[in-house]
XYZ file of C-alpha atoms in Angstrom:
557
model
C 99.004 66.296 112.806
C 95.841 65.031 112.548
C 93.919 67.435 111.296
C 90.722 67.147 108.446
C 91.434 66.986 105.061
C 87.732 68.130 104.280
C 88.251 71.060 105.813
C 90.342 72.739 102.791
C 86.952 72.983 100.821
C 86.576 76.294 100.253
C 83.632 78.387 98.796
C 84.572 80.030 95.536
C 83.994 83.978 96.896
C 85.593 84.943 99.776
C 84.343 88.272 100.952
C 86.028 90.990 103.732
C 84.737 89.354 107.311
C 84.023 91.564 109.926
C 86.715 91.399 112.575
C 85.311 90.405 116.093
C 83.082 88.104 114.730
C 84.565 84.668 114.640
C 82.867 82.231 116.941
C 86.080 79.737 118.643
C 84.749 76.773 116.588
C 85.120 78.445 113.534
C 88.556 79.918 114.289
C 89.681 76.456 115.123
C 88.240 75.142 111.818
C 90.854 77.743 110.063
C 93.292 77.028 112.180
C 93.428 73.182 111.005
C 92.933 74.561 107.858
C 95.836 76.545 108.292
C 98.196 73.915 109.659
C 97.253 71.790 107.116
C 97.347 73.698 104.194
C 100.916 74.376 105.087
C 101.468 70.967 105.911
C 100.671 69.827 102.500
C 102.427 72.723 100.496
C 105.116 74.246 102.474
C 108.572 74.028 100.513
C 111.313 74.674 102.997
C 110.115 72.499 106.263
C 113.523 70.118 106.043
C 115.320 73.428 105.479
C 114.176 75.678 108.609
C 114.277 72.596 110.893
C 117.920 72.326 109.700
C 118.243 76.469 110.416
C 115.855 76.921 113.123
C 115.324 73.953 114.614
C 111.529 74.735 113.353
C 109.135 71.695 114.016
C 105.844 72.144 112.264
C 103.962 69.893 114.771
C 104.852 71.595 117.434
C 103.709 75.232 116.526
C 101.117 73.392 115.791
C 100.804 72.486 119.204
C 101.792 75.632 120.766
C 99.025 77.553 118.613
C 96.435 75.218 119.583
C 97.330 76.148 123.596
C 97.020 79.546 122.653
C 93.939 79.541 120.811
C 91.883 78.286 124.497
C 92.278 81.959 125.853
C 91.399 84.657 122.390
C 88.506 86.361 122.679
C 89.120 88.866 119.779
C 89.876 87.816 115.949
C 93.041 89.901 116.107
C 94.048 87.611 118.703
C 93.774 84.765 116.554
C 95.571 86.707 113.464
C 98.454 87.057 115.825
C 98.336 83.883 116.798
C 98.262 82.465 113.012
C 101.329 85.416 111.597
C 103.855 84.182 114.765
C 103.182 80.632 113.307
C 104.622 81.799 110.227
C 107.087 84.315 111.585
C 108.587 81.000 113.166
C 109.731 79.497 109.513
C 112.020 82.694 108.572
C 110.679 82.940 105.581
C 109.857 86.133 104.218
C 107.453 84.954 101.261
C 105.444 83.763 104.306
C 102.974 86.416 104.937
C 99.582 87.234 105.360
C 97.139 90.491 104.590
C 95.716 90.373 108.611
C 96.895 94.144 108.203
C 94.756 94.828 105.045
C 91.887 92.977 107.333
C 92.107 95.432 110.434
C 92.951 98.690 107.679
C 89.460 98.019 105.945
C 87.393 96.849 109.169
C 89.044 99.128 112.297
C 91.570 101.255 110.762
C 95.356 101.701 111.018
C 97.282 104.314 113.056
C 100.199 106.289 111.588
C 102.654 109.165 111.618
C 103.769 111.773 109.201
C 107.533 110.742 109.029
C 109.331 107.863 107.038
C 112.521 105.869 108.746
C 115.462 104.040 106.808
C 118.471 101.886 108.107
C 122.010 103.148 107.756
C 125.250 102.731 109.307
C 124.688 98.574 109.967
C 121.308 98.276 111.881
C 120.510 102.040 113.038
C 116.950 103.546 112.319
C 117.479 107.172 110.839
C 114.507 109.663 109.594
C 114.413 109.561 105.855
C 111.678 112.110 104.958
C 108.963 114.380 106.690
C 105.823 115.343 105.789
C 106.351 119.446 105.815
C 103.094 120.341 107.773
C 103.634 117.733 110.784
C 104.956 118.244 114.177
C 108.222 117.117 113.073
C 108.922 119.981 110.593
C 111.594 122.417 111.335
C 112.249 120.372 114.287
C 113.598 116.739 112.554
C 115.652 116.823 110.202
C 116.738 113.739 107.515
C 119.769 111.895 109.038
C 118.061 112.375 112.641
C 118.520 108.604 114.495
C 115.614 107.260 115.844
C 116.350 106.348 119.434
C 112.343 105.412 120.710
C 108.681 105.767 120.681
C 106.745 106.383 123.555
C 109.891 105.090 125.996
C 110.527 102.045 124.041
C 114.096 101.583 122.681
C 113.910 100.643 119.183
C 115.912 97.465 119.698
C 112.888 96.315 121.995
C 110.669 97.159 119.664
C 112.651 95.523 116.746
C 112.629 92.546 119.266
C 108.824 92.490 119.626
C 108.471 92.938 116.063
C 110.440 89.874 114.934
C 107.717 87.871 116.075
C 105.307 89.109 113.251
C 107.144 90.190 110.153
C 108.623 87.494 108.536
C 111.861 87.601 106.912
C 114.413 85.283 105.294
C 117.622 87.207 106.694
C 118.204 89.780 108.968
C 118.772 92.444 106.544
C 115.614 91.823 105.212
C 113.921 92.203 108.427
C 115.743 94.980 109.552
C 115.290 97.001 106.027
C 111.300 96.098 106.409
C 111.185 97.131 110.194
C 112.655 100.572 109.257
C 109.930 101.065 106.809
C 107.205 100.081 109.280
C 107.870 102.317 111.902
C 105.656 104.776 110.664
C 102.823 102.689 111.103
C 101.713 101.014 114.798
C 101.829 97.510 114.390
C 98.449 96.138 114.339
C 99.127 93.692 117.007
C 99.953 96.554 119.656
C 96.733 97.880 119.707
C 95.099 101.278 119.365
C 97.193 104.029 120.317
C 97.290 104.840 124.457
C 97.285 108.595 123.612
C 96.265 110.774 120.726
C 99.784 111.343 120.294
C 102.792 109.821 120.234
C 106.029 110.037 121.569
C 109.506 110.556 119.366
C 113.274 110.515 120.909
C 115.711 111.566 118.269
C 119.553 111.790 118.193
C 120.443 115.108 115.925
C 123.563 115.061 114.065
C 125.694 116.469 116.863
C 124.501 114.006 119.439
C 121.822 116.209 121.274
C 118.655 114.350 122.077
C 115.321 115.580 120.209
C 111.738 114.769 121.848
C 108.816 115.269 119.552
C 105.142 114.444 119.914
C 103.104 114.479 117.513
C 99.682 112.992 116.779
C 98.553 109.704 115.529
C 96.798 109.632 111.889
C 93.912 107.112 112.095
C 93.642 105.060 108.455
C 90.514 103.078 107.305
C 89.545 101.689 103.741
C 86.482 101.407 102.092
C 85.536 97.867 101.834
C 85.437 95.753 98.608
C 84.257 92.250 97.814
C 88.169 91.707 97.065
C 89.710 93.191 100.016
C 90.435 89.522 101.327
C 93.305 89.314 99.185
C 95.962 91.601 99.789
C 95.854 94.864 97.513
C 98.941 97.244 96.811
C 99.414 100.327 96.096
C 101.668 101.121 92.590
C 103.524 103.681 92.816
C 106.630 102.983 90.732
C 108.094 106.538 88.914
C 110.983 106.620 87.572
C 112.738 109.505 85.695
C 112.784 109.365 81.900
C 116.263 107.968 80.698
C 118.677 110.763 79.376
C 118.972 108.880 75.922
C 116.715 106.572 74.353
C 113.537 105.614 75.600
C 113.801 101.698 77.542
C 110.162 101.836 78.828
C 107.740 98.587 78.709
C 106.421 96.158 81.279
C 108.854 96.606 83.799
C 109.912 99.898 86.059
C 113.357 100.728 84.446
C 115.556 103.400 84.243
C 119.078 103.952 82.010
C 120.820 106.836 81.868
C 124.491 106.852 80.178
C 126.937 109.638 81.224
C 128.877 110.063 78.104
C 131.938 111.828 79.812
C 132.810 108.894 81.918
C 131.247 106.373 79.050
C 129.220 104.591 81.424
C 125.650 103.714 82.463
C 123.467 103.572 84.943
C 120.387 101.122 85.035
C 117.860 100.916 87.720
C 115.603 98.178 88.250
C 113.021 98.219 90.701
C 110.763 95.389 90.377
C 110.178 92.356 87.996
C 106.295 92.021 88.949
C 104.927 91.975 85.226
C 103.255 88.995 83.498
C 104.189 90.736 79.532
C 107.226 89.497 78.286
C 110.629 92.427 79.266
C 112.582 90.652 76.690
C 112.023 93.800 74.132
C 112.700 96.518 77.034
C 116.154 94.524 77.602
C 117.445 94.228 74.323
C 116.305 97.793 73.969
C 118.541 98.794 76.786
C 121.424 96.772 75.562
C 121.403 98.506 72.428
C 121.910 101.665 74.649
C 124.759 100.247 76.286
C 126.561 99.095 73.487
C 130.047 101.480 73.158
C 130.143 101.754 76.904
C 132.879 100.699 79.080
C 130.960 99.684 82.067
C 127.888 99.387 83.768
C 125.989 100.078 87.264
C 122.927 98.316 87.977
C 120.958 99.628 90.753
C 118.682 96.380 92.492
C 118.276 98.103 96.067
C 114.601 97.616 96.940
C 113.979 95.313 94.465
C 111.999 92.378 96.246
C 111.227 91.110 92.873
C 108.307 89.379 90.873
C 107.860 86.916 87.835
C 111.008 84.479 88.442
C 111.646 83.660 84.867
C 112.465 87.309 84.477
C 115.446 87.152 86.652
C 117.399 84.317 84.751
C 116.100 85.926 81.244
C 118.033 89.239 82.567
C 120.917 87.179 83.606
C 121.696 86.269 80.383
C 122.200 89.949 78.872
C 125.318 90.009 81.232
C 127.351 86.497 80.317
C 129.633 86.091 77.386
C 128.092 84.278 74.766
C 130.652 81.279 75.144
C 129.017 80.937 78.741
C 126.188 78.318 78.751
C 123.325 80.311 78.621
C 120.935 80.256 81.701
C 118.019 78.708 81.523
C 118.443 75.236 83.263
C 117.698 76.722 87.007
C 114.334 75.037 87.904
C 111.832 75.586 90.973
C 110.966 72.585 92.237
C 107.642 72.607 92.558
C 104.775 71.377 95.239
C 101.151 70.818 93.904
C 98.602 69.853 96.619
C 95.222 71.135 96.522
C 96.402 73.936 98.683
C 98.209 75.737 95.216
C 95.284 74.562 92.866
C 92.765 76.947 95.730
C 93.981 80.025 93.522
C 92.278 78.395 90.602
C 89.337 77.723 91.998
C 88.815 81.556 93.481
C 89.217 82.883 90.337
C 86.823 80.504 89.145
C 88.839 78.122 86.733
C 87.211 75.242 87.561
C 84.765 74.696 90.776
C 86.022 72.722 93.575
C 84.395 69.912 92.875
C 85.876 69.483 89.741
C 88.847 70.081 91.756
C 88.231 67.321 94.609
C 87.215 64.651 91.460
C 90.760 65.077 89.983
C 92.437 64.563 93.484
C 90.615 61.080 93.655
C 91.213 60.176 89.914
C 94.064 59.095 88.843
C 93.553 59.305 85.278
C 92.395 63.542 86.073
C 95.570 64.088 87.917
C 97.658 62.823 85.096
C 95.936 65.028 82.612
C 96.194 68.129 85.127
C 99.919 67.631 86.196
C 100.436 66.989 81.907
C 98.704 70.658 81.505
C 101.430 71.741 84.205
C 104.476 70.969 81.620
C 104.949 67.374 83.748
C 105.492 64.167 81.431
C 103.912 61.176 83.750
C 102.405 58.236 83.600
C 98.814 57.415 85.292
C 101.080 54.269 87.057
C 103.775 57.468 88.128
C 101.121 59.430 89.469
C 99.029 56.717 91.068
C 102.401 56.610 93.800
C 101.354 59.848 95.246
C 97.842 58.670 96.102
C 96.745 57.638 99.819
C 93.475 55.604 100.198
C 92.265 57.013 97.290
C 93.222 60.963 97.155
C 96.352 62.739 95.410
C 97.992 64.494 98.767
C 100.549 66.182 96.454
C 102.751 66.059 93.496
C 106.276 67.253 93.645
C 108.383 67.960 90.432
C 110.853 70.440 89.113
C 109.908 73.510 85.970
C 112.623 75.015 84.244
C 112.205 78.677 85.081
C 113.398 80.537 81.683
C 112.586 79.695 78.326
C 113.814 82.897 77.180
C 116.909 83.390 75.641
C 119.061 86.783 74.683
C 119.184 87.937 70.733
C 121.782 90.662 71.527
C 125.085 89.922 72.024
C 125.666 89.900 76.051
C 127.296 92.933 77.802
C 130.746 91.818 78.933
C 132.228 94.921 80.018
C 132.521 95.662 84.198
C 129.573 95.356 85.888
C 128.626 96.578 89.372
C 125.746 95.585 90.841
C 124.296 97.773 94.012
C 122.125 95.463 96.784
C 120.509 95.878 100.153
C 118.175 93.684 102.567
C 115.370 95.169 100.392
C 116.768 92.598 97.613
C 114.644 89.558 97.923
C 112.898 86.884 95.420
C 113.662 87.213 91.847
C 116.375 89.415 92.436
C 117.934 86.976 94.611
C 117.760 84.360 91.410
C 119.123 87.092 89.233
C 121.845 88.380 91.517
C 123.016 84.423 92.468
C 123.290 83.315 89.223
C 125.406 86.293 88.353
C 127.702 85.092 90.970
C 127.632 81.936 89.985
C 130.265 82.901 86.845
C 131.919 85.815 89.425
C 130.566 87.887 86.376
C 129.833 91.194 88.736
C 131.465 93.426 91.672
C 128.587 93.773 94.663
C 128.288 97.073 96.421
C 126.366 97.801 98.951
C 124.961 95.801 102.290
C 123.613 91.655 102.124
C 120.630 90.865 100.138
C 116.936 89.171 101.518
C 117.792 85.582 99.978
C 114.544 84.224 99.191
C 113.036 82.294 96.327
C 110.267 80.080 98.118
C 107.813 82.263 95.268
C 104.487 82.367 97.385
C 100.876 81.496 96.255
C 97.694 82.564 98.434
C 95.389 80.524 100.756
C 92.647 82.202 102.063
C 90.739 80.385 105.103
C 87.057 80.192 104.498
C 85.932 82.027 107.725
C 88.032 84.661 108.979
C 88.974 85.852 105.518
C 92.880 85.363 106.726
C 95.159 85.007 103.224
C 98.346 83.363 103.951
C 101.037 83.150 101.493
C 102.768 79.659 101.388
C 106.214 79.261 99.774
C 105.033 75.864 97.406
C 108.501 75.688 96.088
C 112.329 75.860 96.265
C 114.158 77.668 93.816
C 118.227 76.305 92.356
C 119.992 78.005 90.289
C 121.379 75.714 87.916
C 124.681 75.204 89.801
C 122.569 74.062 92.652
C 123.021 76.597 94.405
C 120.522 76.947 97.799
C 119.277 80.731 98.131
C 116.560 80.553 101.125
C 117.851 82.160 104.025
C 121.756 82.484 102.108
C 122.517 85.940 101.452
C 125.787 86.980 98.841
C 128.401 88.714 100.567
C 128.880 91.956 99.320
C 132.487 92.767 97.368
C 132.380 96.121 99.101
C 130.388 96.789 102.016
C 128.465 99.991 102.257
C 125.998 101.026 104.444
C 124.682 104.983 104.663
C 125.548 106.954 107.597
C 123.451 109.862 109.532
C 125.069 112.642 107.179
C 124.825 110.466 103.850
C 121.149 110.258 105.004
C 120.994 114.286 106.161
C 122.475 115.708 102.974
C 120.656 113.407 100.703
C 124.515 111.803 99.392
C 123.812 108.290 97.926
C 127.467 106.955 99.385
C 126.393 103.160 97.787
C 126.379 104.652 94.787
C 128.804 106.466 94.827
C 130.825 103.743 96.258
C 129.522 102.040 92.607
C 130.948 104.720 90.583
C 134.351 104.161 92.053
C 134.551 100.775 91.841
C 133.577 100.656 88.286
C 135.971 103.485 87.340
C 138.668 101.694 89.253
C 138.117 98.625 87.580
C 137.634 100.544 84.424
C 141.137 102.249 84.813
C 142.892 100.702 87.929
C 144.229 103.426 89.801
C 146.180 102.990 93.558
C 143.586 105.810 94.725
C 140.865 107.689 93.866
C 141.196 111.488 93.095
C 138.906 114.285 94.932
C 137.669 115.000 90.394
C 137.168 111.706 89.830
C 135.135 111.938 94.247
C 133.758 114.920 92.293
C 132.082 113.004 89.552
C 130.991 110.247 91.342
C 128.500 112.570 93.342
C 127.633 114.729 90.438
C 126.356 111.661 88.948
C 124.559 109.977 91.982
C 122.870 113.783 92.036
C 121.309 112.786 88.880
C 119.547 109.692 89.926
C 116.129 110.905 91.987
C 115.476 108.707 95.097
C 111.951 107.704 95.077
C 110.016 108.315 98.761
C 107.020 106.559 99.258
C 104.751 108.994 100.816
C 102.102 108.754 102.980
C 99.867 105.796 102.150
C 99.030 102.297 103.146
C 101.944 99.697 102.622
C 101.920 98.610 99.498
C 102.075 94.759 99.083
C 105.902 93.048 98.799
C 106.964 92.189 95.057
C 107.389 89.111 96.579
C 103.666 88.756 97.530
C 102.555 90.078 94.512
C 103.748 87.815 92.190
C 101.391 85.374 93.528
C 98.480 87.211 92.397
C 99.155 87.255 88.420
C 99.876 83.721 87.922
C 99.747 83.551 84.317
C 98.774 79.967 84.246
C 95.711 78.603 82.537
C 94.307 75.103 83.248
C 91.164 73.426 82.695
C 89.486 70.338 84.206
C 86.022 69.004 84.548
C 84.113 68.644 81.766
């Protein structure tokens, strides 16, 4: 593509730019930088041209034509997320909106959307002392803002949120709707403008006034920051707390439990919060574990769990592997946290003998004569290997009674791994509407001038069936998606939808009794649904794992 090699040197701190400020020579100097990073380290490029018909060269191209005519950094932010919008990746994102919340401020509304009934947009929670109070209600569908249909805006949108599937997108897009886009620009008018469908097919306009956001800077506001927010409800029996967000509750007059799961984004070791849960289970006849809205975290996690749900005769899980690129692109994370400098860094990418001892450090057996294949007039351009991904094994007998497993769009990363290895032995029932179907697992890059952090996918992730996941989502056994009044009366119908499954497959029955329709929404009453209130967007799972890699290495002298 022809771009400079030199220019992925990168200073070790990277502080918040001001936006506005980037002359055009330096935004073209992180645009190659950009390009090439990806270039080097992107793991799916044989993949989306095979989907998309994606060629790298020519976004390349087509950004480049662009670039001639920005005059404003946000321009060139734009520019840089539809590049990566293009792959259909969803671990391909960026923190331009953490950029423009701490330098010019965000715009948002009091009111919180979700997706039901396939692809509609419904109102899933208002804030009581808003405009929309007493006149919105929860199961209200969302029909436009400010006399844009939201399928046009869903159509604009798809050019800047990335997303593996469509449920993904569409379960993201729903979220975001509370907050204008950065890339539309300030608001026209102080307030905006809501169309609503009630629940007996009246239309509902509503104005009500934008909230203007801004954070206070920090010398690490270049990398993406999150918000954690994660409470759960103490579990009826037992305590199951550690590293990870999970819940358990058993309903003793059914004998079955209920585990929720909502992220795997811990570095400490679940293994003891597992078997702890198991121990709970034990006596039960079935199981319901909740993933929706779990995009994931530490991958390793997700086979380790996998395990705690295969008879013991099964070969245990633990051969799935990531394979794995390392150009100096991944290494950058070292270098900002100050590991090594990058000198050290650019020595060992011209030394043979260095890169052997650093890809050794990385679990890789090699030889110098191995490694010296991958060099180019001189320099190391990139190493490509597999790593077995769990190294973690149950000490509790498996649970092999029926499980159900509940999934949305909001399923993504490590809960893809989990949830397609599961299906690898047909060991589970899936409820509930098609998962994300990702597993590139991201690391940052952060280009030297603008401050721009882009998340690359450096890998591809098999389960040990060889199974694909990027871009595949699992069908689900029974398809359930929430409707207006599920939504307006606060019924959890996937769940519920769980219960009967289980208890069917429990006790087959030919039909389900109104007592046993009873129970199954007494207990999904018992299972609080979390709202994430008012707040800037917290980062993915999926993005955050790439900020705890729990990797040490050491080069230089």
């Amino acid at each position: 593509m022809g771009f400079n090699i030199k220019r992925l040197l990168l200073p070790l701190a990277i502080s918040v730019q001001s936006l506005f400020a980037l002359t055009h020579d330096e935004m073209k100097q992180d645009m190659d930088s950009f390009f090439t990073a990806y270039k080097q380290q992107y793991a799916f490029f044989d993949l989306k041209k095979k989907d998309y018909d994606v060629d790298w060269d020519d976004v390349y191209q087509a950004s480049k034509d662009k670039l001639a005519s920005v005059t404003t950094d946000k321009e060139f932010f734009q520019i840089l997320t539809e590049a990566q919008v293009a792959l259909g990746d969803g671990h391909c994102y960026n923190n331009a909106f953490d950029l423009v919340y701490y330098d010019t401020g965000i715009y948002a509304l009091n009111i919180d959307f979700i997706i039901g009934e396939g692809n509609r947009v419904f109102v899933n929670w208002i804030h009581e002392d808003s405009e929309f109070a007493n006149v919105v209600q929860k199961g209200f569908r969302l029909i436009g803002i400010d006399g844009e249909s939201v399928r046009a805006i869903s159509k604009r949108h798809k050019k800047w949120n990335s997303a593996s599937t469509k449920g993904q997108f569409m379960n993201a897009f729903a979220k975001s709707l509370r907050y204008r886009h950065i890339y539309d620009g300030k608001p026209k008018s102080s307030k905006a403008t809501l169309l609503f469908e009630s629940l007996n097919g009246e239309r509902v306009e509503v104005k009500s006034s934008w909230r203007h956001l801004k954070g206070e800077r920090t010398p690490q506001a270049a990398v993406s920051s999150f918000v954690d927010d994660l409470k759960l409800n103490t579990a009826e029996i037992g305590d199951v707390s550690g590293s990870l967000p999970l819940e358990l509750k058993i309903f003793k007059d059914q004998n079955i439990g209920y585990m929720k799961l909502t992220s795997f984004m811990k570095v400490d070791d679940p293994k003891p919060q597992f078997e702890k849960a198991l121990e709970l289970l034990e006596g039960t006849d079935g199981l319901i574990l909740d993933l929706r809205g779990n995009g994931g975290g530490v991958a390793k996690w997700g086979y380790l769990l996998a395990n705690y749900f295969l008879d013991n005769e099964a070969p245990a899980i633990n051969k799935g592997w990531l394979n794995t690129i390392y150009s100096r692109v991944y290494f950058q994370q070292f270098v900002l946290k100050g590991a090594f400098s990058q000198k050290d860094l650019d020595e060992t990418f011209t030394s043979v003998p260095a890169a052997t001892q650093l890809l050794g450090q990385l679990g890789f057996d090699v030889t110098e004569e191995e490694v010296a294949e991958h060099f180019v007039d001189g320099e190391m351009i990139s190493y490509e290997g597999p790593k077995v991904m769990n190294d973690r094994l149950n000490d509790r007998a498996a649970y092999t009674q029926p499980l159900v497993i509940l999934m949305d769009g909001g399923c993504y990363s490590t809960t893809d791994i989990f949830m397609t290895a599961i299906n690898d032995y047909k060991r589970a029932t899936f409820v509930g509407t098609p998962n994300g179907a990702g597993s590139g697992s991201p690391i940052p890059y952060v280009l030297a001038n603008s401050g721009y952090t882009a998340y690359i996918s450096f890998g591809r992730f098999y389960t040990q069936s060889e199974v694909m996941i990027e871009g595949r989502s699992i069908k689900p056994d029974v398809f359930v998606s929430q409707t207006a009044l599920d939504i307006a009366s606060g019924r959890d119908t996937v769940l519920q939808a769980g219960f009967q499954t289980l208890m069917n497959q429990i006790n087959p029955t030919n039909s389900f009794t109104g007592e046993e329709a009873a129970e199954a929404e007494l207990i999904s009453s018992t299972i609080d649904t979390q709202i994430d209130r008012f707040a800037k967007p917290a980062t993915p799972d999926y993005i955050r794992n790439s900020l705890v890699q729990d990797i040490e290495l050491k080069i230089g002298k």
